[in-house]
Amino acid sequence: QVQLVESGGGLVQAGGSLRLSCAASGRTFSSYAMGWFRQAPGKEREFVAAISRSGGNIYYADSVKGRFTISRGNAKNTVYLQMNSLKPDDTAVYYCARAPGSGSGYYTSLDDYDFWGQGTQVTVSS
């Protein structure tokens, strides 16, 4: 059973930065594309960023492009989300997830992912 554990959330003022981490169990981390999603109160879970197995292909939601950076360290079984220039609209629970697809690209749909972490709260104050 795969386990994904997010960390790094917290309370930050608008314009600040946070770095989220997602540690995965198992020996096959490098075989899977990974993604970050978020869910604000009363809203549906939405795509934030995705990264391919090798880290060579990356994609961002328009709302975070230029401010967030996704990366991965396959040797550490970890995927990261560096979030800069945070806005109050970024307030949400952030989830990492694993995509079991066999392609070399990234995945942006919730349905493409099979395992999810428990989430970490990010709150941005104005």
mmCIF file with all atom_site columns, C-alpha atoms in Angstrom:
data_model
loop_
_atom_site.group_PDB
_atom_site.id
_atom_site.type_symbol
_atom_site.label_atom_id
_atom_site.label_alt_id
_atom_site.label_comp_id
_atom_site.label_asym_id
_atom_site.label_entity_id
_atom_site.label_seq_id
_atom_site.pdbx_PDB_ins_code
_atom_site.Cartn_x
_atom_site.Cartn_y
_atom_site.Cartn_z
_atom_site.occupancy
_atom_site.B_iso_or_equiv
_atom_site.pdbx_formal_charge
_atom_site.auth_seq_id
_atom_site.auth_comp_id
_atom_site.auth_asym_id
_atom_site.auth_atom_id
_atom_site.pdbx_PDB_model_num
ATOM 1   C CA . GLN A 1 1   ? 0.000   0.000  0.000   1.00 0.00 ? 1   GLN A CA 1
ATOM 2   C CA . VAL A 1 2   ? 1.360   3.365  -1.022  1.00 0.00 ? 2   VAL A CA 1
ATOM 3   C CA . GLN A 1 3   ? 1.378   6.152  1.523   1.00 0.00 ? 3   GLN A CA 1
ATOM 4   C CA . LEU A 1 4   ? 1.753   9.828  0.682   1.00 0.00 ? 4   LEU A CA 1
ATOM 5   C CA . VAL A 1 5   ? 2.426   12.250 3.520   1.00 0.00 ? 5   VAL A CA 1
ATOM 6   C CA . GLU A 1 6   ? 2.330   15.996 2.941   1.00 0.00 ? 6   GLU A CA 1
ATOM 7   C CA . SER A 1 7   ? 4.034   18.562 5.150   1.00 0.00 ? 7   SER A CA 1
ATOM 8   C CA . GLY A 1 8   ? 5.028   22.210 5.099   1.00 0.00 ? 8   GLY A CA 1
ATOM 9   C CA . GLY A 1 9   ? 1.652   23.916 5.246   1.00 0.00 ? 9   GLY A CA 1
ATOM 10  C CA . GLY A 1 10  ? 0.883   26.766 7.587   1.00 0.00 ? 10  GLY A CA 1
ATOM 11  C CA . LEU A 1 11  ? -0.212  30.359 7.971   1.00 0.00 ? 11  LEU A CA 1
ATOM 12  C CA . VAL A 1 12  ? 1.554   33.005 5.905   1.00 0.00 ? 12  VAL A CA 1
ATOM 13  C CA . GLN A 1 13  ? 0.900   36.615 4.967   1.00 0.00 ? 13  GLN A CA 1
ATOM 14  C CA . ALA A 1 14  ? 0.060   37.580 1.417   1.00 0.00 ? 14  ALA A CA 1
ATOM 15  C CA . GLY A 1 15  ? 3.228   37.845 -0.642  1.00 0.00 ? 15  GLY A CA 1
ATOM 16  C CA . GLY A 1 16  ? 4.981   35.217 1.438   1.00 0.00 ? 16  GLY A CA 1
ATOM 17  C CA . SER A 1 17  ? 6.277   31.777 0.543   1.00 0.00 ? 17  SER A CA 1
ATOM 18  C CA . LEU A 1 18  ? 5.848   28.183 1.631   1.00 0.00 ? 18  LEU A CA 1
ATOM 19  C CA . ARG A 1 19  ? 7.396   24.939 0.488   1.00 0.00 ? 19  ARG A CA 1
ATOM 20  C CA . LEU A 1 20  ? 5.258   21.828 0.610   1.00 0.00 ? 20  LEU A CA 1
ATOM 21  C CA . SER A 1 21  ? 6.744   18.341 0.634   1.00 0.00 ? 21  SER A CA 1
ATOM 22  C CA . CYS A 1 22  ? 5.130   14.998 -0.095  1.00 0.00 ? 22  CYS A CA 1
ATOM 23  C CA . ALA A 1 23  ? 6.986   11.886 1.003   1.00 0.00 ? 23  ALA A CA 1
ATOM 24  C CA . ALA A 1 24  ? 6.010   8.614  -0.627  1.00 0.00 ? 24  ALA A CA 1
ATOM 25  C CA . SER A 1 25  ? 6.506   5.110  0.683   1.00 0.00 ? 25  SER A CA 1
ATOM 26  C CA . GLY A 1 26  ? 7.609   2.259  -1.530  1.00 0.00 ? 26  GLY A CA 1
ATOM 27  C CA . ARG A 1 27  ? 10.460  1.589  -3.910  1.00 0.00 ? 27  ARG A CA 1
ATOM 28  C CA . THR A 1 28  ? 8.817   2.556  -7.189  1.00 0.00 ? 28  THR A CA 1
ATOM 29  C CA . PHE A 1 29  ? 8.367   6.302  -6.689  1.00 0.00 ? 29  PHE A CA 1
ATOM 30  C CA . SER A 1 30  ? 10.302  7.137  -9.848  1.00 0.00 ? 30  SER A CA 1
ATOM 31  C CA . SER A 1 31  ? 7.868   5.043  -11.901 1.00 0.00 ? 31  SER A CA 1
ATOM 32  C CA . TYR A 1 32  ? 4.955   7.419  -11.321 1.00 0.00 ? 32  TYR A CA 1
ATOM 33  C CA . ALA A 1 33  ? 3.987   10.888 -12.337 1.00 0.00 ? 33  ALA A CA 1
ATOM 34  C CA . MET A 1 34  ? 2.917   13.046 -9.405  1.00 0.00 ? 34  MET A CA 1
ATOM 35  C CA . GLY A 1 35  ? 0.594   15.973 -8.920  1.00 0.00 ? 35  GLY A CA 1
ATOM 36  C CA . TRP A 1 36  ? -0.552  18.622 -6.480  1.00 0.00 ? 36  TRP A CA 1
ATOM 37  C CA . PHE A 1 37  ? -4.190  19.588 -6.054  1.00 0.00 ? 37  PHE A CA 1
ATOM 38  C CA . ARG A 1 38  ? -6.003  21.884 -3.656  1.00 0.00 ? 38  ARG A CA 1
ATOM 39  C CA . GLN A 1 39  ? -9.463  22.270 -2.203  1.00 0.00 ? 39  GLN A CA 1
ATOM 40  C CA . ALA A 1 40  ? -10.812 25.451 -0.683  1.00 0.00 ? 40  ALA A CA 1
ATOM 41  C CA . PRO A 1 41  ? -13.865 25.443 1.622   1.00 0.00 ? 41  PRO A CA 1
ATOM 42  C CA . GLY A 1 42  ? -17.064 24.993 -0.358  1.00 0.00 ? 42  GLY A CA 1
ATOM 43  C CA . LYS A 1 43  ? -15.198 24.383 -3.616  1.00 0.00 ? 43  LYS A CA 1
ATOM 44  C CA . GLU A 1 44  ? -14.259 21.342 -5.636  1.00 0.00 ? 44  GLU A CA 1
ATOM 45  C CA . ARG A 1 45  ? -10.761 19.942 -5.586  1.00 0.00 ? 45  ARG A CA 1
ATOM 46  C CA . GLU A 1 46  ? -8.721  21.528 -8.365  1.00 0.00 ? 46  GLU A CA 1
ATOM 47  C CA . PHE A 1 47  ? -5.506  20.823 -10.193 1.00 0.00 ? 47  PHE A CA 1
ATOM 48  C CA . VAL A 1 48  ? -2.445  22.883 -9.240  1.00 0.00 ? 48  VAL A CA 1
ATOM 49  C CA . ALA A 1 49  ? 0.661   21.315 -10.786 1.00 0.00 ? 49  ALA A CA 1
ATOM 50  C CA . ALA A 1 50  ? 1.929   18.032 -12.206 1.00 0.00 ? 50  ALA A CA 1
ATOM 51  C CA . ILE A 1 51  ? 5.300   16.494 -12.934 1.00 0.00 ? 51  ILE A CA 1
ATOM 52  C CA . SER A 1 52  ? 6.300   13.499 -15.032 1.00 0.00 ? 52  SER A CA 1
ATOM 53  C CA . ARG A 1 53  ? 8.180   10.457 -13.760 1.00 0.00 ? 53  ARG A CA 1
ATOM 54  C CA . SER A 1 54  ? 11.554  11.855 -14.744 1.00 0.00 ? 54  SER A CA 1
ATOM 55  C CA . GLY A 1 55  ? 10.718  15.431 -13.818 1.00 0.00 ? 55  GLY A CA 1
ATOM 56  C CA . GLY A 1 56  ? 11.291  16.531 -17.395 1.00 0.00 ? 56  GLY A CA 1
ATOM 57  C CA . ASN A 1 57  ? 7.671   17.440 -18.115 1.00 0.00 ? 57  ASN A CA 1
ATOM 58  C CA . ILE A 1 58  ? 5.826   19.892 -15.894 1.00 0.00 ? 58  ILE A CA 1
ATOM 59  C CA . TYR A 1 59  ? 2.475   21.635 -16.118 1.00 0.00 ? 59  TYR A CA 1
ATOM 60  C CA . TYR A 1 60  ? 0.762   24.288 -13.997 1.00 0.00 ? 60  TYR A CA 1
ATOM 61  C CA . ALA A 1 61  ? -2.719  25.640 -13.594 1.00 0.00 ? 61  ALA A CA 1
ATOM 62  C CA . ASP A 1 62  ? -2.964  29.158 -14.981 1.00 0.00 ? 62  ASP A CA 1
ATOM 63  C CA . SER A 1 63  ? -3.787  30.490 -11.519 1.00 0.00 ? 63  SER A CA 1
ATOM 64  C CA . VAL A 1 64  ? -0.369  29.510 -10.121 1.00 0.00 ? 64  VAL A CA 1
ATOM 65  C CA . LYS A 1 65  ? 1.864   29.741 -13.192 1.00 0.00 ? 65  LYS A CA 1
ATOM 66  C CA . GLY A 1 66  ? 4.895   31.899 -12.525 1.00 0.00 ? 66  GLY A CA 1
ATOM 67  C CA . ARG A 1 67  ? 4.437   31.705 -8.739  1.00 0.00 ? 67  ARG A CA 1
ATOM 68  C CA . PHE A 1 68  ? 4.569   27.976 -7.925  1.00 0.00 ? 68  PHE A CA 1
ATOM 69  C CA . THR A 1 69  ? 7.267   25.466 -8.814  1.00 0.00 ? 69  THR A CA 1
ATOM 70  C CA . ILE A 1 70  ? 6.862   21.692 -8.686  1.00 0.00 ? 70  ILE A CA 1
ATOM 71  C CA . SER A 1 71  ? 9.905   19.453 -8.448  1.00 0.00 ? 71  SER A CA 1
ATOM 72  C CA . ARG A 1 72  ? 10.806  15.970 -7.349  1.00 0.00 ? 72  ARG A CA 1
ATOM 73  C CA . GLY A 1 73  ? 13.693  14.127 -5.776  1.00 0.00 ? 73  GLY A CA 1
ATOM 74  C CA . ASN A 1 74  ? 13.396  10.522 -6.820  1.00 0.00 ? 74  ASN A CA 1
ATOM 75  C CA . ALA A 1 75  ? 16.269  9.473  -4.584  1.00 0.00 ? 75  ALA A CA 1
ATOM 76  C CA . LYS A 1 76  ? 14.298  10.806 -1.621  1.00 0.00 ? 76  LYS A CA 1
ATOM 77  C CA . ASN A 1 77  ? 10.877  9.614  -2.811  1.00 0.00 ? 77  ASN A CA 1
ATOM 78  C CA . THR A 1 78  ? 9.628   13.167 -2.428  1.00 0.00 ? 78  THR A CA 1
ATOM 79  C CA . VAL A 1 79  ? 7.771   15.711 -4.527  1.00 0.00 ? 79  VAL A CA 1
ATOM 80  C CA . TYR A 1 80  ? 7.832   19.406 -3.660  1.00 0.00 ? 80  TYR A CA 1
ATOM 81  C CA . LEU A 1 81  ? 5.729   22.464 -4.301  1.00 0.00 ? 81  LEU A CA 1
ATOM 82  C CA . GLN A 1 82  ? 7.471   25.790 -3.820  1.00 0.00 ? 82  GLN A CA 1
ATOM 83  C CA . MET A 1 83  ? 4.848   28.504 -3.499  1.00 0.00 ? 83  MET A CA 1
ATOM 84  C CA . ASN A 1 84  ? 5.884   32.149 -3.816  1.00 0.00 ? 84  ASN A CA 1
ATOM 85  C CA . SER A 1 85  ? 3.926   35.398 -3.939  1.00 0.00 ? 85  SER A CA 1
ATOM 86  C CA . LEU A 1 86  ? 1.057   33.740 -2.137  1.00 0.00 ? 86  LEU A CA 1
ATOM 87  C CA . LYS A 1 87  ? -2.402  35.265 -2.305  1.00 0.00 ? 87  LYS A CA 1
ATOM 88  C CA . PRO A 1 88  ? -5.440  34.859 -0.051  1.00 0.00 ? 88  PRO A CA 1
ATOM 89  C CA . ASP A 1 89  ? -7.087  32.946 -2.927  1.00 0.00 ? 89  ASP A CA 1
ATOM 90  C CA . ASP A 1 90  ? -4.389  30.269 -2.510  1.00 0.00 ? 90  ASP A CA 1
ATOM 91  C CA . THR A 1 91  ? -5.880  29.333 0.873   1.00 0.00 ? 91  THR A CA 1
ATOM 92  C CA . ALA A 1 92  ? -6.857  25.668 0.711   1.00 0.00 ? 92  ALA A CA 1
ATOM 93  C CA . VAL A 1 93  ? -5.968  22.165 1.773   1.00 0.00 ? 93  VAL A CA 1
ATOM 94  C CA . TYR A 1 94  ? -3.206  20.976 -0.542  1.00 0.00 ? 94  TYR A CA 1
ATOM 95  C CA . TYR A 1 95  ? -2.980  17.331 -1.581  1.00 0.00 ? 95  TYR A CA 1
ATOM 96  C CA . CYS A 1 96  ? -0.329  15.380 -3.402  1.00 0.00 ? 96  CYS A CA 1
ATOM 97  C CA . ALA A 1 97  ? -1.292  12.391 -5.496  1.00 0.00 ? 97  ALA A CA 1
ATOM 98  C CA . ARG A 1 98  ? 0.196   9.596  -7.577  1.00 0.00 ? 98  ARG A CA 1
ATOM 99  C CA . ALA A 1 99  ? -0.735  8.860  -11.184 1.00 0.00 ? 99  ALA A CA 1
ATOM 100 C CA . PRO A 1 100 ? -0.432  5.193  -12.220 1.00 0.00 ? 100 PRO A CA 1
ATOM 101 C CA . GLY A 1 101 ? -0.380  5.959  -15.937 1.00 0.00 ? 101 GLY A CA 1
ATOM 102 C CA . SER A 1 102 ? 2.440   4.441  -17.934 1.00 0.00 ? 102 SER A CA 1
ATOM 103 C CA . GLY A 1 103 ? 3.150   7.460  -20.105 1.00 0.00 ? 103 GLY A CA 1
ATOM 104 C CA . SER A 1 104 ? 6.127   9.745  -19.861 1.00 0.00 ? 104 SER A CA 1
ATOM 105 C CA . GLY A 1 105 ? 4.077   12.895 -19.447 1.00 0.00 ? 105 GLY A CA 1
ATOM 106 C CA . TYR A 1 106 ? 2.023   14.553 -16.742 1.00 0.00 ? 106 TYR A CA 1
ATOM 107 C CA . TYR A 1 107 ? -1.615  14.269 -15.745 1.00 0.00 ? 107 TYR A CA 1
ATOM 108 C CA . THR A 1 108 ? -4.058  17.018 -14.843 1.00 0.00 ? 108 THR A CA 1
ATOM 109 C CA . SER A 1 109 ? -7.352  15.238 -14.122 1.00 0.00 ? 109 SER A CA 1
ATOM 110 C CA . LEU A 1 110 ? -8.328  13.971 -10.680 1.00 0.00 ? 110 LEU A CA 1
ATOM 111 C CA . ASP A 1 111 ? -9.372  10.718 -12.314 1.00 0.00 ? 111 ASP A CA 1
ATOM 112 C CA . ASP A 1 112 ? -5.787  10.094 -13.451 1.00 0.00 ? 112 ASP A CA 1
ATOM 113 C CA . TYR A 1 113 ? -4.633  9.677  -9.842  1.00 0.00 ? 113 TYR A CA 1
ATOM 114 C CA . ASP A 1 114 ? -5.059  6.625  -7.635  1.00 0.00 ? 114 ASP A CA 1
ATOM 115 C CA . PHE A 1 115 ? -3.402  7.430  -4.301  1.00 0.00 ? 115 PHE A CA 1
ATOM 116 C CA . TRP A 1 116 ? -3.776  10.643 -2.338  1.00 0.00 ? 116 TRP A CA 1
ATOM 117 C CA . GLY A 1 117 ? -2.172  12.112 0.747   1.00 0.00 ? 117 GLY A CA 1
ATOM 118 C CA . GLN A 1 118 ? -4.146  13.374 3.722   1.00 0.00 ? 118 GLN A CA 1
ATOM 119 C CA . GLY A 1 119 ? -3.580  17.015 2.819   1.00 0.00 ? 119 GLY A CA 1
ATOM 120 C CA . THR A 1 120 ? -1.886  19.976 4.454   1.00 0.00 ? 120 THR A CA 1
ATOM 121 C CA . GLN A 1 121 ? -3.580  23.282 5.222   1.00 0.00 ? 121 GLN A CA 1
ATOM 122 C CA . VAL A 1 122 ? -2.264  26.466 3.648   1.00 0.00 ? 122 VAL A CA 1
ATOM 123 C CA . THR A 1 123 ? -3.759  29.718 4.892   1.00 0.00 ? 123 THR A CA 1
ATOM 124 C CA . VAL A 1 124 ? -2.788  33.056 3.378   1.00 0.00 ? 124 VAL A CA 1
ATOM 125 C CA . SER A 1 125 ? -3.832  36.148 5.291   1.00 0.00 ? 125 SER A CA 1
ATOM 126 C CA . SER A 1 126 ? -4.404  39.498 3.637   1.00 0.00 ? 126 SER A CA 1
#
